[in-house]
Coordinates of C-alpha atoms in Angstrom, one line a residue:
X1 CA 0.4 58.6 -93.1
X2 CA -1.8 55.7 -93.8
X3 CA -2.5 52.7 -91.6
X4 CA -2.0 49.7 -93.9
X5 CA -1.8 46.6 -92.5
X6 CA -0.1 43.1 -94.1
X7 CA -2.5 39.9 -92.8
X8 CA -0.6 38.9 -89.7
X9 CA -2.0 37.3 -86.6
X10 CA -0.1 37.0 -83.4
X11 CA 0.4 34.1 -81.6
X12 CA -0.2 34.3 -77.9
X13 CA 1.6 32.2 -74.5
X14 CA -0.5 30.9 -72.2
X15 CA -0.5 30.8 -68.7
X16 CA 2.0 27.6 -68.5
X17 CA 4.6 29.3 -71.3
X18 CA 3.3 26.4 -73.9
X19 CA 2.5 28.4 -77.6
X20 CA -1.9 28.3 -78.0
X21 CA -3.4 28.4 -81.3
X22 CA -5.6 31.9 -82.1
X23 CA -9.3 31.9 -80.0
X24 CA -11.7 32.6 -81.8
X25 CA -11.5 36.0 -81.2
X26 CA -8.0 36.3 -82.3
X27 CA -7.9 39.8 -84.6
X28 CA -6.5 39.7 -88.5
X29 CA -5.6 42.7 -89.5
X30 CA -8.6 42.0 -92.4
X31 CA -11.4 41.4 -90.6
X32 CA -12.7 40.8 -87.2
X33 CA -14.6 37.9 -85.9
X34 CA -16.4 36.9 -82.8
X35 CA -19.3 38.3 -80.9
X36 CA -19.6 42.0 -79.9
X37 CA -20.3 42.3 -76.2
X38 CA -23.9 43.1 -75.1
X39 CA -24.8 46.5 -74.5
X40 CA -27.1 47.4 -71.6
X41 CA -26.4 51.3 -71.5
X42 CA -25.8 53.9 -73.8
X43 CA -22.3 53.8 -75.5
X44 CA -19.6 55.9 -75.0
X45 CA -19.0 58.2 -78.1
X46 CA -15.2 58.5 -78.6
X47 CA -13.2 59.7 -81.8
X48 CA -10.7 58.6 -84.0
X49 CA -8.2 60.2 -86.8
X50 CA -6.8 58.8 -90.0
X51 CA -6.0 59.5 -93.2
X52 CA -8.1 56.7 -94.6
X53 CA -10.8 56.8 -96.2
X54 CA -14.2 55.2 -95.3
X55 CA -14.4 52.6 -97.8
X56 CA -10.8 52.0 -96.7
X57 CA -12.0 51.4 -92.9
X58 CA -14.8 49.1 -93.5
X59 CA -12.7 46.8 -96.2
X60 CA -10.5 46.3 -92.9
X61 CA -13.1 45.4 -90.8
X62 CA -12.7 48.2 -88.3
X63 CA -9.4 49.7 -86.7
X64 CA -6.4 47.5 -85.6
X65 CA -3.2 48.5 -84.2
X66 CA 0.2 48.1 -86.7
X67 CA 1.1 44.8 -84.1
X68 CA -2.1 43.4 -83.3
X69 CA -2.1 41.0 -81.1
X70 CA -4.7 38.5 -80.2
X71 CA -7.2 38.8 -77.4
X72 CA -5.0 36.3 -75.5
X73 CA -2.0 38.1 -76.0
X74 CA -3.2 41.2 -75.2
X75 CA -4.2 39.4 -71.4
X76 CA -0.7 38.2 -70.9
X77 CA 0.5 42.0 -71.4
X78 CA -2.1 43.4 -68.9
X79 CA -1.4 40.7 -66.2
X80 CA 2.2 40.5 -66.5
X81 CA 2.5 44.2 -66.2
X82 CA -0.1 44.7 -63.5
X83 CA -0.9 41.4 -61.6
X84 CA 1.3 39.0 -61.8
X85 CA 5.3 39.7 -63.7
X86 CA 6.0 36.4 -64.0
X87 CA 3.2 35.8 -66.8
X88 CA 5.3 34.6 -69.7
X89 CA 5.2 37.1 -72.7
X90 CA 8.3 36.1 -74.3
X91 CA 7.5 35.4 -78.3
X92 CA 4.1 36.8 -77.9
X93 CA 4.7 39.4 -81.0
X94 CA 6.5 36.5 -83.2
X95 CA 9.8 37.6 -85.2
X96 CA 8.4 41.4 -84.9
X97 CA 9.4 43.3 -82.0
X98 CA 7.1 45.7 -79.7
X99 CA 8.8 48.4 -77.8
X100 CA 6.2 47.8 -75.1
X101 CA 7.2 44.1 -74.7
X102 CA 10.8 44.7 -74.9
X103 CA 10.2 47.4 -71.9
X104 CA 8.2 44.5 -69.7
X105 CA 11.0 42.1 -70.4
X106 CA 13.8 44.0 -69.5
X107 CA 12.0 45.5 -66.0
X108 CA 11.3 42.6 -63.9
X109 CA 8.3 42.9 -62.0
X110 CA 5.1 45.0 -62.0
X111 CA 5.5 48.3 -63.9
X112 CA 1.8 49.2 -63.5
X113 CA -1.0 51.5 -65.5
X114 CA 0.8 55.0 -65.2
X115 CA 4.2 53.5 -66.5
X116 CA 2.3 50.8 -69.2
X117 CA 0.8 53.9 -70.7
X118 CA 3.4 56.0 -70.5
X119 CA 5.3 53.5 -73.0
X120 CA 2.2 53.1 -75.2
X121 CA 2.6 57.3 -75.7
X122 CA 6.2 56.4 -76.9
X123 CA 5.5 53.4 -79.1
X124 CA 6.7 53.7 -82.4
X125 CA 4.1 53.5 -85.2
X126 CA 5.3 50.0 -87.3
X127 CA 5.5 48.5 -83.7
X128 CA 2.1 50.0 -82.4
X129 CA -0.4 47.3 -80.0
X130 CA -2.6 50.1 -79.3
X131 CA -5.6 52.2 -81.5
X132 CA -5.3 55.4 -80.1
X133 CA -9.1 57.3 -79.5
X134 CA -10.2 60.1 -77.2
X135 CA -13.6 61.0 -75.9
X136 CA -13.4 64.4 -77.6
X137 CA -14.0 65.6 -81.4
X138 CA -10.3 65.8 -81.7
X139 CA -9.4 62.5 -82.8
X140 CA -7.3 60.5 -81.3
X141 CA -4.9 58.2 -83.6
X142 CA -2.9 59.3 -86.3
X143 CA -5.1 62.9 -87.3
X144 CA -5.4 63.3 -91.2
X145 CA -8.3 64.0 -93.1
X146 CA -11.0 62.3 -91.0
X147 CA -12.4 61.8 -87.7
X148 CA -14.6 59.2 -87.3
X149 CA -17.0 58.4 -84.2
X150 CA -16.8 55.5 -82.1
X151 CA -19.7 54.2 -80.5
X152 CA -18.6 51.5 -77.6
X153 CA -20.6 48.9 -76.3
X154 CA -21.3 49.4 -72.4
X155 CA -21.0 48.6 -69.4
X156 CA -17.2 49.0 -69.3
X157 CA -15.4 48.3 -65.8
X158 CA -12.7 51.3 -65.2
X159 CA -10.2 49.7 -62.8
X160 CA -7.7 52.2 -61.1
X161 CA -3.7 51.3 -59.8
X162 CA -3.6 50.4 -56.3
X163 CA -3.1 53.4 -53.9
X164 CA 0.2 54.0 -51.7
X165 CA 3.5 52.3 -52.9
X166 CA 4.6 52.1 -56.4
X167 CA 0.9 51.5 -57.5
X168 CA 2.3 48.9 -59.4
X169 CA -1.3 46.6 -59.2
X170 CA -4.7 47.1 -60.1
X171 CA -7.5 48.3 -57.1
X172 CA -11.0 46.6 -56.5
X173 CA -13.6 47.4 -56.5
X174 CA -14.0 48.7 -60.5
X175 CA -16.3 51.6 -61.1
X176 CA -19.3 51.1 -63.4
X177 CA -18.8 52.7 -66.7
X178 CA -22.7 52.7 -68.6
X179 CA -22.3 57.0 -70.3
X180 CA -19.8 58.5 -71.2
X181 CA -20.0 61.0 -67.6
X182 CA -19.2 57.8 -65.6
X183 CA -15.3 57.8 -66.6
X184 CA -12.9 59.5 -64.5
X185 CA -12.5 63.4 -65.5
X186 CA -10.1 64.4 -63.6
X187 CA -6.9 62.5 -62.1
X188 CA -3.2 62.3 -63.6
X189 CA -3.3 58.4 -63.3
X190 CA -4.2 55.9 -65.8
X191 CA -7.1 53.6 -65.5
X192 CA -7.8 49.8 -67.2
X193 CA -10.7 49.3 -68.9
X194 CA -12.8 46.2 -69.6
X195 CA -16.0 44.7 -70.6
X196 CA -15.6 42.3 -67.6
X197 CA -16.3 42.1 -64.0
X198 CA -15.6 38.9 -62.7
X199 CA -17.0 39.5 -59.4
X200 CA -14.6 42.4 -58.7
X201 CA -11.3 40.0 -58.8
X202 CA -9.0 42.1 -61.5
X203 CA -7.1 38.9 -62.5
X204 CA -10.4 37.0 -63.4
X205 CA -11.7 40.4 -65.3
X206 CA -8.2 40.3 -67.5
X207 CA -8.2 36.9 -68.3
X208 CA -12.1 36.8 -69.6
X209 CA -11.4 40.6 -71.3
X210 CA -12.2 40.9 -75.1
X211 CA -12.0 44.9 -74.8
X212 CA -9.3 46.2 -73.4
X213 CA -7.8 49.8 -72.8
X214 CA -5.9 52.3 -70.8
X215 CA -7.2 55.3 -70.6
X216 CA -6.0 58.7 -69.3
X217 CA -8.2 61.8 -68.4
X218 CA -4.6 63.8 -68.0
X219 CA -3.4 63.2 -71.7
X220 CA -6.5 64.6 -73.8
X221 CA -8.8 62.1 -72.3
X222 CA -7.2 59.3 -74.7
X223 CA -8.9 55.4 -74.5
X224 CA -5.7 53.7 -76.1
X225 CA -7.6 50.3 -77.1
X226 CA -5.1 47.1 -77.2
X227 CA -7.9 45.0 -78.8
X228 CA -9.5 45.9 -81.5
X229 CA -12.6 47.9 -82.8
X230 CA -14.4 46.7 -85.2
X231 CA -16.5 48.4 -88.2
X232 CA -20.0 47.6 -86.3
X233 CA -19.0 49.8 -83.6
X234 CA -18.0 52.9 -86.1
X235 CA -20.8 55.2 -86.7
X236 CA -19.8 57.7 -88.8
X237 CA -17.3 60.4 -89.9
X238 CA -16.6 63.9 -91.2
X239 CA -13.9 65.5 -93.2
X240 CA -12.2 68.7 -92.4
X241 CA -14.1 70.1 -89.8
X242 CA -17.7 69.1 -91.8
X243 CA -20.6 67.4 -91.4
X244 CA -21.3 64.1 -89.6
X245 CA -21.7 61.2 -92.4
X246 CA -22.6 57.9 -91.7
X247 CA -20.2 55.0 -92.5
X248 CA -20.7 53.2 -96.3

């Protein structure tokens, strides 16, 4: 199936429920814009499938989701569901409707990583806010024909749910992601991360976030990005099992 996208941007609510214009950073499903964050360690290779081809990929600008929303929007999800439920998100996807949304909306109060990624697993594809990756060769995303290699900018910061209770929040202090050996291998909960650190306060780190993901080591070690990755950090590809090409 191939990921075609009509040029839509979505709107995000601020803080105090009034509607903001894009940032600057705010994704079309064309072309991406703003700066790439700095890298000061190696980045973490992950992988991608599609049916697309290359020339198809960097036309686009990179990968977005089906619903992307904008860099703001995507920080209203991530605190309303894990900091703060009373974060307006109402509108936030425009006349087109996100299964993930209507989930938050119609659970008051924190749902937390494990259950925020358990509804991105069941998202439908035409209502999609994630790009789907893994850290493995396999693919991630929609599999087809090619597999293309992601090369993220680090450091990331990998925040993990708080412990005891309903882990419903986010813990402190992050670990420091800067190689790919630095994530979590092994646990059954998901983890937030972000290119942010904001002095180890999870609210701050959200709210300054341009990349954003969940990722879980239980479910084929997928990084299920809800911004989104643009062509400079795409590397290369192959096609049925091939060689390694690098991207036109």
């Amino acid at each position: 199936m191939l990921h075609r996208h009509g040029r839509r941007v979505i709107s995000a609510i601020d803080r105090y429920g009034a509607r903001r214009r894009p940032s600057s950073l705010t994704v079309s499903p064309c072309r991406m814009r703003g700066p790439l964050p700095r890298s000061t360690g190696m980045p973490i290779t992950l992988y991608r499938g599609e049916n697309r081809e290359p020339q198809h990929i960097r036309d686009a600008g990179g990968f977005t989701a089906r619903l992307q929303l904008d860099t703001d929007a995507v920080r209203a999800v991530l605190v309303h569901a894990t900091i703060d439920a009373t974060r307006d998100i109402a509108g936030i996807t425009g006349r087109r409707t996100s299964q993930i949304v209507d989930y938050l909306l119609q659970n008051p109060g924190r749902c937390g990583l494990g259950p925020l990624y358990q509804q991105i697993k069941k998202e439908r594809e035409a209502s999609s806010i994630h790009i789907s990756t893994e850290t493995t060769p396999g693919g991630g995303g929609m599999g087809g024909g090619y597999v293309y290699r992601i090369q993220c900018p680090t450091p990331l910061y990998e925040w993990g749910p708080t412990r005891g209770g309903t882990m419903s929040g986010i813990d402190t202090p992050p670990r420091t992601i800067a190689i790919d050996a630095d994530l979590t291998q092994q646990s059954v909960r998901a983890f937030l991360l972000t290119d942010t650190l904001a002095a180890n306060v999870a609210l701050d780190a959200v709210e300054t976030a341009d990349v954003v993901a969940i990722y879980s080591p239980a479910q084929l070690k997928e990084v299920a990005f809800l911004t989104a990755l643009p062509y400079a950090w795409i590397t290369g590809y192959r096609q049925d099992q091939g060689a390694w090409h690098p991207m036109p």
